[in-house]
mmCIF file with all atom_site columns, C-alpha atoms in Angstrom:
data_model
loop_
_atom_site.group_PDB
_atom_site.id
_atom_site.type_symbol
_atom_site.label_atom_id
_atom_site.label_alt_id
_atom_site.label_comp_id
_atom_site.label_asym_id
_atom_site.label_entity_id
_atom_site.label_seq_id
_atom_site.pdbx_PDB_ins_code
_atom_site.Cartn_x
_atom_site.Cartn_y
_atom_site.Cartn_z
_atom_site.occupancy
_atom_site.B_iso_or_equiv
_atom_site.pdbx_formal_charge
_atom_site.auth_seq_id
_atom_site.auth_comp_id
_atom_site.auth_asym_id
_atom_site.auth_atom_id
_atom_site.pdbx_PDB_model_num
ATOM 1   C CA . MET A 1 1   ? 2.183   -10.249 21.278  1.00 39.00 ? 1   MET A CA 1
ATOM 2   C CA . SER A 1 2   ? 4.404   -12.274 18.976  1.00 40.00 ? 2   SER A CA 1
ATOM 3   C CA . PRO A 1 3   ? 6.718   -10.445 16.584  1.00 47.00 ? 3   PRO A CA 1
ATOM 4   C CA . PRO A 1 4   ? 5.151   -9.311  13.329  1.00 48.00 ? 4   PRO A CA 1
ATOM 5   C CA . ASN A 1 5   ? 4.996   -11.871 10.563  1.00 49.00 ? 5   ASN A CA 1
ATOM 6   C CA . SER A 1 6   ? 7.892   -11.271 8.176   1.00 57.00 ? 6   SER A CA 1
ATOM 7   C CA . ALA A 1 7   ? 5.761   -12.804 5.403   1.00 90.00 ? 7   ALA A CA 1
ATOM 8   C CA . ILE A 1 8   ? 3.393   -9.826  5.349   1.00 96.00 ? 8   ILE A CA 1
ATOM 9   C CA . ASP A 1 9   ? 2.892   -8.630  1.793   1.00 97.00 ? 9   ASP A CA 1
ATOM 10  C CA . PHE A 1 10  ? 3.099   -4.860  2.201   1.00 98.00 ? 10  PHE A CA 1
ATOM 11  C CA . ASN A 1 11  ? 2.341   -4.280  -1.491  1.00 97.00 ? 11  ASN A CA 1
ATOM 12  C CA . ARG A 1 12  ? -0.928  -6.131  -0.956  1.00 98.00 ? 12  ARG A CA 1
ATOM 13  C CA . LEU A 1 13  ? -1.675  -4.163  2.226   1.00 98.00 ? 13  LEU A CA 1
ATOM 14  C CA . PHE A 1 14  ? -1.099  -0.940  0.284   1.00 98.00 ? 14  PHE A CA 1
ATOM 15  C CA . LYS A 1 15  ? -3.510  -2.064  -2.440  1.00 97.00 ? 15  LYS A CA 1
ATOM 16  C CA . LEU A 1 16  ? -6.133  -3.074  0.135   1.00 98.00 ? 16  LEU A CA 1
ATOM 17  C CA . ARG A 1 17  ? -5.891  0.330   1.789   1.00 98.00 ? 17  ARG A CA 1
ATOM 18  C CA . LEU A 1 18  ? -6.079  2.068   -1.602  1.00 97.00 ? 18  LEU A CA 1
ATOM 19  C CA . VAL A 1 19  ? -9.252  0.211   -2.589  1.00 96.00 ? 19  VAL A CA 1
ATOM 20  C CA . VAL A 1 20  ? -11.004 0.927   0.714   1.00 97.00 ? 20  VAL A CA 1
ATOM 21  C CA . ALA A 1 21  ? -9.796  4.543   0.709   1.00 96.00 ? 21  ALA A CA 1
ATOM 22  C CA . ARG A 1 22  ? -11.173 5.159   -2.786  1.00 95.00 ? 22  ARG A CA 1
ATOM 23  C CA . HIS A 1 23  ? -14.416 3.334   -2.036  1.00 95.00 ? 23  HIS A CA 1
ATOM 24  C CA . GLY A 1 24  ? -15.020 5.476   1.065   1.00 95.00 ? 24  GLY A CA 1
ATOM 25  C CA . GLU A 1 25  ? -14.664 8.865   -0.630  1.00 94.00 ? 25  GLU A CA 1
ATOM 26  C CA . MET A 1 26  ? -17.671 11.204  -0.834  1.00 93.00 ? 26  MET A CA 1
ATOM 27  C CA . ASP A 1 27  ? -18.186 10.528  -4.557  1.00 90.00 ? 27  ASP A CA 1
ATOM 28  C CA . ALA A 1 28  ? -18.495 6.802   -3.763  1.00 91.00 ? 28  ALA A CA 1
ATOM 29  C CA . ALA A 1 29  ? -19.678 5.433   -0.386  1.00 93.00 ? 29  ALA A CA 1
ATOM 30  C CA . GLY A 1 30  ? -19.467 8.817   1.370   1.00 94.00 ? 30  GLY A CA 1
ATOM 31  C CA . TRP A 1 31  ? -17.666 7.610   4.482   1.00 96.00 ? 31  TRP A CA 1
ATOM 32  C CA . TRP A 1 32  ? -14.914 10.211  4.770   1.00 96.00 ? 32  TRP A CA 1
ATOM 33  C CA . ASN A 1 33  ? -14.690 13.792  3.734   1.00 93.00 ? 33  ASN A CA 1
ATOM 34  C CA . THR A 1 34  ? -12.583 13.539  0.607   1.00 94.00 ? 34  THR A CA 1
ATOM 35  C CA . GLN A 1 35  ? -14.182 14.161  -2.762  1.00 90.00 ? 35  GLN A CA 1
ATOM 36  C CA . GLY A 1 36  ? -12.461 12.195  -5.510  1.00 89.00 ? 36  GLY A CA 1
ATOM 37  C CA . VAL A 1 37  ? -8.936  12.743  -4.192  1.00 92.00 ? 37  VAL A CA 1
ATOM 38  C CA . LEU A 1 38  ? -7.993  9.277   -5.483  1.00 88.00 ? 38  LEU A CA 1
ATOM 39  C CA . GLY A 1 39  ? -9.951  9.965   -8.664  1.00 85.00 ? 39  GLY A CA 1
ATOM 40  C CA . PRO A 1 40  ? -9.347  12.217  -11.667 1.00 82.00 ? 40  PRO A CA 1
ATOM 41  C CA . ARG A 1 41  ? -9.938  15.374  -9.613  1.00 84.00 ? 41  ARG A CA 1
ATOM 42  C CA . GLY A 1 42  ? -7.075  14.494  -7.264  1.00 85.00 ? 42  GLY A CA 1
ATOM 43  C CA . VAL A 1 43  ? -4.771  13.818  -10.191 1.00 80.00 ? 43  VAL A CA 1
ATOM 44  C CA . SER A 1 44  ? -5.500  17.210  -11.758 1.00 82.00 ? 44  SER A CA 1
ATOM 45  C CA . VAL A 1 45  ? -4.958  19.068  -8.490  1.00 87.00 ? 45  VAL A CA 1
ATOM 46  C CA . LEU A 1 46  ? -1.847  17.296  -7.206  1.00 84.00 ? 46  LEU A CA 1
ATOM 47  C CA . LYS A 1 47  ? 0.003   16.400  -10.396 1.00 83.00 ? 47  LYS A CA 1
ATOM 48  C CA . ARG A 1 48  ? 1.209   19.992  -10.844 1.00 83.00 ? 48  ARG A CA 1
ATOM 49  C CA . GLY A 1 49  ? 2.982   20.052  -7.480  1.00 83.00 ? 49  GLY A CA 1
ATOM 50  C CA . PHE A 1 50  ? 4.064   16.408  -7.439  1.00 83.00 ? 50  PHE A CA 1
ATOM 51  C CA . PRO A 1 51  ? 4.614   15.373  -11.071 1.00 81.00 ? 51  PRO A CA 1
ATOM 52  C CA . ARG A 1 52  ? 6.195   11.983  -10.299 1.00 82.00 ? 52  ARG A CA 1
ATOM 53  C CA . THR A 1 53  ? 4.627   11.104  -6.963  1.00 84.00 ? 53  THR A CA 1
ATOM 54  C CA . HIS A 1 54  ? 1.192   12.747  -7.067  1.00 90.00 ? 54  HIS A CA 1
ATOM 55  C CA . CYS A 1 55  ? -0.513  9.365   -6.664  1.00 92.00 ? 55  CYS A CA 1
ATOM 56  C CA . PHE A 1 56  ? 1.241   8.848   -3.326  1.00 93.00 ? 56  PHE A CA 1
ATOM 57  C CA . ALA A 1 57  ? 0.295   12.346  -2.191  1.00 91.00 ? 57  ALA A CA 1
ATOM 58  C CA . GLN A 1 58  ? -3.314  11.520  -3.087  1.00 93.00 ? 58  GLN A CA 1
ATOM 59  C CA . ALA A 1 59  ? -3.121  8.250   -1.160  1.00 94.00 ? 59  ALA A CA 1
ATOM 60  C CA . ARG A 1 60  ? -1.527  9.893   1.896   1.00 96.00 ? 60  ARG A CA 1
ATOM 61  C CA . ILE A 1 61  ? -4.335  12.452  2.080   1.00 95.00 ? 61  ILE A CA 1
ATOM 62  C CA . VAL A 1 62  ? -7.160  9.913   1.864   1.00 96.00 ? 62  VAL A CA 1
ATOM 63  C CA . PHE A 1 63  ? -5.410  7.413   4.157   1.00 97.00 ? 63  PHE A CA 1
ATOM 64  C CA . GLU A 1 64  ? -5.091  10.030  6.895   1.00 97.00 ? 64  GLU A CA 1
ATOM 65  C CA . VAL A 1 65  ? -8.694  11.199  6.530   1.00 97.00 ? 65  VAL A CA 1
ATOM 66  C CA . ALA A 1 66  ? -9.928  7.586   6.543   1.00 97.00 ? 66  ALA A CA 1
ATOM 67  C CA . ARG A 1 67  ? -7.791  6.738   9.583   1.00 97.00 ? 67  ARG A CA 1
ATOM 68  C CA . SER A 1 68  ? -9.098  9.766   11.456  1.00 97.00 ? 68  SER A CA 1
ATOM 69  C CA . ARG A 1 69  ? -12.732 9.088   10.563  1.00 97.00 ? 69  ARG A CA 1
ATOM 70  C CA . CYS A 1 70  ? -12.515 5.425   11.522  1.00 96.00 ? 70  CYS A CA 1
ATOM 71  C CA . ASN A 1 71  ? -10.817 6.205   14.839  1.00 96.00 ? 71  ASN A CA 1
ATOM 72  C CA . GLU A 1 72  ? -13.510 8.802   15.537  1.00 95.00 ? 72  GLU A CA 1
ATOM 73  C CA . LEU A 1 73  ? -16.293 6.266   14.944  1.00 94.00 ? 73  LEU A CA 1
ATOM 74  C CA . PHE A 1 74  ? -14.790 3.169   16.535  1.00 92.00 ? 74  PHE A CA 1
ATOM 75  C CA . ASP A 1 75  ? -11.364 2.744   18.144  1.00 91.00 ? 75  ASP A CA 1
ATOM 76  C CA . PRO A 1 76  ? -11.387 -0.494  20.143  1.00 89.00 ? 76  PRO A CA 1
ATOM 77  C CA . PRO A 1 77  ? -8.502  -1.130  22.564  1.00 93.00 ? 77  PRO A CA 1
ATOM 78  C CA . GLY A 1 78  ? -6.465  -4.291  22.014  1.00 95.00 ? 78  GLY A CA 1
ATOM 79  C CA . CYS A 1 79  ? -7.719  -4.614  18.454  1.00 96.00 ? 79  CYS A CA 1
ATOM 80  C CA . MET A 1 80  ? -6.581  -3.817  14.947  1.00 97.00 ? 80  MET A CA 1
ATOM 81  C CA . THR A 1 81  ? -8.411  -2.229  12.048  1.00 97.00 ? 81  THR A CA 1
ATOM 82  C CA . LEU A 1 82  ? -7.241  -1.671  8.487   1.00 98.00 ? 82  LEU A CA 1
ATOM 83  C CA . TRP A 1 83  ? -6.260  1.869   9.482   1.00 97.00 ? 83  TRP A CA 1
ATOM 84  C CA . SER A 1 84  ? -4.840  1.053   12.914  1.00 96.00 ? 84  SER A CA 1
ATOM 85  C CA . LEU A 1 85  ? -2.407  -1.841  12.870  1.00 97.00 ? 85  LEU A CA 1
ATOM 86  C CA . PRO A 1 86  ? 0.225   -2.626  15.516  1.00 96.00 ? 86  PRO A CA 1
ATOM 87  C CA . ALA A 1 87  ? 3.018   -0.027  15.632  1.00 96.00 ? 87  ALA A CA 1
ATOM 88  C CA . ALA A 1 88  ? 5.667   -2.405  14.270  1.00 96.00 ? 88  ALA A CA 1
ATOM 89  C CA . ILE A 1 89  ? 3.510   -3.116  11.197  1.00 97.00 ? 89  ILE A CA 1
ATOM 90  C CA . GLU A 1 90  ? 2.802   0.582   10.631  1.00 97.00 ? 90  GLU A CA 1
ATOM 91  C CA . GLU A 1 91  ? 6.542   1.335   10.863  1.00 97.00 ? 91  GLU A CA 1
ATOM 92  C CA . GLN A 1 92  ? 7.323   -1.350  8.288   1.00 97.00 ? 92  GLN A CA 1
ATOM 93  C CA . PHE A 1 93  ? 4.547   0.010   6.076   1.00 97.00 ? 93  PHE A CA 1
ATOM 94  C CA . GLN A 1 94  ? 6.160   3.472   6.201   1.00 97.00 ? 94  GLN A CA 1
ATOM 95  C CA . GLU A 1 95  ? 9.550   1.978   5.291   1.00 96.00 ? 95  GLU A CA 1
ATOM 96  C CA . HIS A 1 96  ? 7.977   0.359   2.233   1.00 97.00 ? 96  HIS A CA 1
ATOM 97  C CA . TRP A 1 97  ? 6.227   3.631   1.402   1.00 96.00 ? 97  TRP A CA 1
ATOM 98  C CA . GLN A 1 98  ? 9.625   5.302   1.040   1.00 94.00 ? 98  GLN A CA 1
ATOM 99  C CA . ARG A 1 99  ? 10.687  2.604   -1.435  1.00 95.00 ? 99  ARG A CA 1
ATOM 100 C CA . TRP A 1 100 ? 7.424   2.868   -3.370  1.00 96.00 ? 100 TRP A CA 1
ATOM 101 C CA . LEU A 1 101 ? 8.063   6.570   -3.893  1.00 93.00 ? 101 LEU A CA 1
ATOM 102 C CA . ASP A 1 102 ? 11.121  5.588   -5.942  1.00 93.00 ? 102 ASP A CA 1
ATOM 103 C CA . GLN A 1 103 ? 9.039   3.470   -8.322  1.00 92.00 ? 103 GLN A CA 1
ATOM 104 C CA . PRO A 1 104 ? 5.811   5.350   -9.066  1.00 91.00 ? 104 PRO A CA 1
ATOM 105 C CA . GLU A 1 105 ? 5.582   3.800   -12.542 1.00 92.00 ? 105 GLU A CA 1
ATOM 106 C CA . HIS A 1 106 ? 5.083   0.386   -10.899 1.00 93.00 ? 106 HIS A CA 1
ATOM 107 C CA . TRP A 1 107 ? 2.034   1.680   -9.025  1.00 94.00 ? 107 TRP A CA 1
ATOM 108 C CA . MET A 1 108 ? 0.473   3.812   -11.769 1.00 92.00 ? 108 MET A CA 1
ATOM 109 C CA . PRO A 1 109 ? -1.730  0.968   -13.170 1.00 92.00 ? 109 PRO A CA 1
ATOM 110 C CA . VAL A 1 110 ? -3.237  0.382   -9.716  1.00 92.00 ? 110 VAL A CA 1
ATOM 111 C CA . PHE A 1 111 ? -3.993  4.078   -9.209  1.00 91.00 ? 111 PHE A CA 1
ATOM 112 C CA . GLN A 1 112 ? -5.447  4.349   -12.705 1.00 90.00 ? 112 GLN A CA 1
ATOM 113 C CA . ALA A 1 113 ? -7.688  1.335   -12.100 1.00 89.00 ? 113 ALA A CA 1
ATOM 114 C CA . LEU A 1 114 ? -9.051  3.004   -8.957  1.00 89.00 ? 114 LEU A CA 1
ATOM 115 C CA . GLU A 1 115 ? -9.640  6.441   -10.495 1.00 84.00 ? 115 GLU A CA 1
ATOM 116 C CA . GLY A 1 116 ? -12.940 5.425   -12.042 1.00 75.00 ? 116 GLY A CA 1
ATOM 117 C CA . GLN A 1 117 ? -14.133 3.086   -9.282  1.00 74.00 ? 117 GLN A CA 1
ATOM 118 C CA . SER A 1 118 ? -16.566 5.511   -7.656  1.00 59.00 ? 118 SER A CA 1
ATOM 119 C CA . GLY A 1 119 ? -19.633 3.359   -8.385  1.00 61.00 ? 119 GLY A CA 1
ATOM 120 C CA . ALA A 1 120 ? -18.228 -0.161  -8.132  1.00 69.00 ? 120 ALA A CA 1
ATOM 121 C CA . GLY A 1 121 ? -18.913 -2.323  -5.100  1.00 91.00 ? 121 GLY A CA 1
ATOM 122 C CA . LEU A 1 122 ? -16.028 -2.833  -2.707  1.00 94.00 ? 122 LEU A CA 1
ATOM 123 C CA . LEU A 1 123 ? -15.950 -6.624  -3.015  1.00 95.00 ? 123 LEU A CA 1
ATOM 124 C CA . GLU A 1 124 ? -16.116 -6.389  -6.800  1.00 94.00 ? 124 GLU A CA 1
ATOM 125 C CA . THR A 1 125 ? -13.165 -4.001  -6.896  1.00 93.00 ? 125 THR A CA 1
ATOM 126 C CA . LEU A 1 126 ? -11.159 -6.242  -4.558  1.00 95.00 ? 126 LEU A CA 1
ATOM 127 C CA . ALA A 1 127 ? -11.941 -9.193  -6.830  1.00 94.00 ? 127 ALA A CA 1
ATOM 128 C CA . GLU A 1 128 ? -11.012 -7.262  -10.000 1.00 92.00 ? 128 GLU A CA 1
ATOM 129 C CA . LEU A 1 129 ? -7.620  -6.501  -8.479  1.00 92.00 ? 129 LEU A CA 1
ATOM 130 C CA . GLU A 1 130 ? -7.263  -10.133 -7.316  1.00 95.00 ? 130 GLU A CA 1
ATOM 131 C CA . LEU A 1 131 ? -7.111  -9.115  -3.658  1.00 97.00 ? 131 LEU A CA 1
ATOM 132 C CA . ILE A 1 132 ? -9.833  -11.421 -2.341  1.00 97.00 ? 132 ILE A CA 1
ATOM 133 C CA . SER A 1 133 ? -10.515 -15.132 -2.786  1.00 96.00 ? 133 SER A CA 1
ATOM 134 C CA . PRO A 1 134 ? -13.969 -16.717 -3.108  1.00 96.00 ? 134 PRO A CA 1
ATOM 135 C CA . GLU A 1 135 ? -13.494 -18.203 0.391   1.00 96.00 ? 135 GLU A CA 1
ATOM 136 C CA . GLN A 1 136 ? -12.729 -14.787 1.841   1.00 97.00 ? 136 GLN A CA 1
ATOM 137 C CA . ARG A 1 137 ? -15.762 -13.309 0.092   1.00 96.00 ? 137 ARG A CA 1
ATOM 138 C CA . GLU A 1 138 ? -17.893 -16.023 1.649   1.00 96.00 ? 138 GLU A CA 1
ATOM 139 C CA . ALA A 1 139 ? -16.431 -15.310 5.108   1.00 96.00 ? 139 ALA A CA 1
ATOM 140 C CA . VAL A 1 140 ? -17.139 -11.589 4.705   1.00 96.00 ? 140 VAL A CA 1
ATOM 141 C CA . GLY A 1 141 ? -20.718 -12.383 3.721   1.00 95.00 ? 141 GLY A CA 1
ATOM 142 C CA . LYS A 1 142 ? -21.199 -13.931 7.166   1.00 96.00 ? 142 LYS A CA 1
ATOM 143 C CA . LEU A 1 143 ? -19.921 -10.869 9.066   1.00 96.00 ? 143 LEU A CA 1
ATOM 144 C CA . ARG A 1 144 ? -22.510 -8.732  10.847  1.00 95.00 ? 144 ARG A CA 1
ATOM 145 C CA . ARG A 1 145 ? -22.511 -5.183  12.168  1.00 94.00 ? 145 ARG A CA 1
ATOM 146 C CA . ALA A 1 146 ? -22.364 -4.579  15.908  1.00 90.00 ? 146 ALA A CA 1
ATOM 147 C CA . ALA A 1 147 ? -21.775 -1.739  18.397  1.00 65.00 ? 147 ALA A CA 1
ATOM 148 C CA . GLU A 1 148 ? -24.596 0.533   17.282  1.00 84.00 ? 148 GLU A CA 1
ATOM 149 C CA . ASN A 1 149 ? -23.925 -0.437  13.652  1.00 87.00 ? 149 ASN A CA 1
ATOM 150 C CA . ARG A 1 150 ? -20.534 1.307   13.741  1.00 92.00 ? 150 ARG A CA 1
ATOM 151 C CA . ALA A 1 151 ? -18.357 -1.813  13.776  1.00 96.00 ? 151 ALA A CA 1
ATOM 152 C CA . VAL A 1 152 ? -17.940 -5.243  12.231  1.00 97.00 ? 152 VAL A CA 1
ATOM 153 C CA . PRO A 1 153 ? -16.269 -7.706  14.627  1.00 96.00 ? 153 PRO A CA 1
ATOM 154 C CA . ILE A 1 154 ? -14.214 -10.538 13.155  1.00 96.00 ? 154 ILE A CA 1
ATOM 155 C CA . ALA A 1 155 ? -14.533 -13.437 15.610  1.00 95.00 ? 155 ALA A CA 1
ATOM 156 C CA . GLY A 1 156 ? -11.380 -14.819 17.217  1.00 94.00 ? 156 GLY A CA 1
ATOM 157 C CA . THR A 1 157 ? -7.952  -13.398 17.995  1.00 95.00 ? 157 THR A CA 1
ATOM 158 C CA . TYR A 1 158 ? -5.294  -12.802 15.372  1.00 96.00 ? 158 TYR A CA 1
ATOM 159 C CA . LEU A 1 159 ? -1.708  -11.979 14.709  1.00 95.00 ? 159 LEU A CA 1
ATOM 160 C CA . PRO A 1 160 ? -1.326  -9.470  11.878  1.00 96.00 ? 160 PRO A CA 1
ATOM 161 C CA . ASP A 1 161 ? -1.127  -11.320 8.552   1.00 96.00 ? 161 ASP A CA 1
ATOM 162 C CA . ASN A 1 162 ? -2.279  -11.084 4.951   1.00 97.00 ? 162 ASN A CA 1
ATOM 163 C CA . GLU A 1 163 ? -5.472  -13.061 5.608   1.00 97.00 ? 163 GLU A CA 1
ATOM 164 C CA . ILE A 1 164 ? -6.747  -10.820 8.395   1.00 97.00 ? 164 ILE A CA 1
ATOM 165 C CA . PHE A 1 165 ? -5.768  -7.680  6.472   1.00 98.00 ? 165 PHE A CA 1
ATOM 166 C CA . THR A 1 166 ? -7.953  -8.870  3.595   1.00 98.00 ? 166 THR A CA 1
ATOM 167 C CA . LEU A 1 167 ? -10.883 -9.507  5.944   1.00 98.00 ? 167 LEU A CA 1
ATOM 168 C CA . LEU A 1 168 ? -10.382 -6.098  7.591   1.00 98.00 ? 168 LEU A CA 1
ATOM 169 C CA . ALA A 1 169 ? -10.532 -4.435  4.170   1.00 98.00 ? 169 ALA A CA 1
ATOM 170 C CA . ALA A 1 170 ? -13.391 -6.505  2.755   1.00 98.00 ? 170 ALA A CA 1
ATOM 171 C CA . GLY A 1 171 ? -15.374 -6.133  5.985   1.00 97.00 ? 171 GLY A CA 1
ATOM 172 C CA . PHE A 1 172 ? -15.966 -2.497  5.050   1.00 97.00 ? 172 PHE A CA 1
ATOM 173 C CA . SER A 1 173 ? -18.471 -3.882  2.529   1.00 96.00 ? 173 SER A CA 1
ATOM 174 C CA . ARG A 1 174 ? -20.855 -4.322  5.489   1.00 96.00 ? 174 ARG A CA 1
ATOM 175 C CA . GLY A 1 175 ? -21.141 -0.529  5.668   1.00 95.00 ? 175 GLY A CA 1
ATOM 176 C CA . GLU A 1 176 ? -23.843 1.504   3.960   1.00 94.00 ? 176 GLU A CA 1
ATOM 177 C CA . LEU A 1 177 ? -23.770 4.660   1.871   1.00 93.00 ? 177 LEU A CA 1
ATOM 178 C CA . GLY A 1 178 ? -22.825 7.495   4.181   1.00 94.00 ? 178 GLY A CA 1
ATOM 179 C CA . ASN A 1 179 ? -22.583 5.139   7.150   1.00 94.00 ? 179 ASN A CA 1
ATOM 180 C CA . PRO A 1 180 ? -19.344 3.143   7.467   1.00 95.00 ? 180 PRO A CA 1
ATOM 181 C CA . ALA A 1 181 ? -18.956 0.115   9.696   1.00 95.00 ? 181 ALA A CA 1
ATOM 182 C CA . ILE A 1 182 ? -15.382 -0.372  10.909  1.00 97.00 ? 182 ILE A CA 1
ATOM 183 C CA . PRO A 1 183 ? -14.154 -3.985  10.747  1.00 97.00 ? 183 PRO A CA 1
ATOM 184 C CA . TYR A 1 184 ? -11.902 -4.970  13.632  1.00 97.00 ? 184 TYR A CA 1
ATOM 185 C CA . ALA A 1 185 ? -10.122 -8.025  14.979  1.00 97.00 ? 185 ALA A CA 1
ATOM 186 C CA . LYS A 1 186 ? -8.797  -8.683  18.472  1.00 97.00 ? 186 LYS A CA 1
ATOM 187 C CA . LEU A 1 187 ? -5.042  -8.944  18.652  1.00 96.00 ? 187 LEU A CA 1
ATOM 188 C CA . GLU A 1 188 ? -3.543  -12.165 19.919  1.00 92.00 ? 188 GLU A CA 1
ATOM 189 C CA . THR A 1 189 ? -1.500  -11.442 23.044  1.00 81.00 ? 189 THR A CA 1
#
């Protein structure tokens, strides 16, 4: 595989993961076993122990539960999902995470916008946060579930980039309440 694209917008990837993580909680789509951790309940529980960085603690919890649940349902070899990107990308994401911890005030508006998103549709939330274009929404509308309704294949092979990350996130909209469908794309070798 080619080296990771240095033009990857890790802030955008973080926002995409946040939106999908919040949407999948039990008080929203019911895909993973977290109940409002990225909502007001999570703030009230974690803010006492992590006054400056509670939002990142909330995100870490839901990200790990979402990753585990998605891998349990559908973990295709030679492919990437929003929660399982190539190791080099995940390492770079973790490096950015450390920097984000130093600037929680920058991220607070994003977390606050997501707190009350339990009933909003995934594509609508992505659009509100300017994370999806009309063309990408149209492409997602053409995606179909496969593999016993547990997955959403994105045709073709891809190198990790901002475009495919957006489709991997938005593809979760093909899931149903209580029944996620994991979008995936084959990695270009």
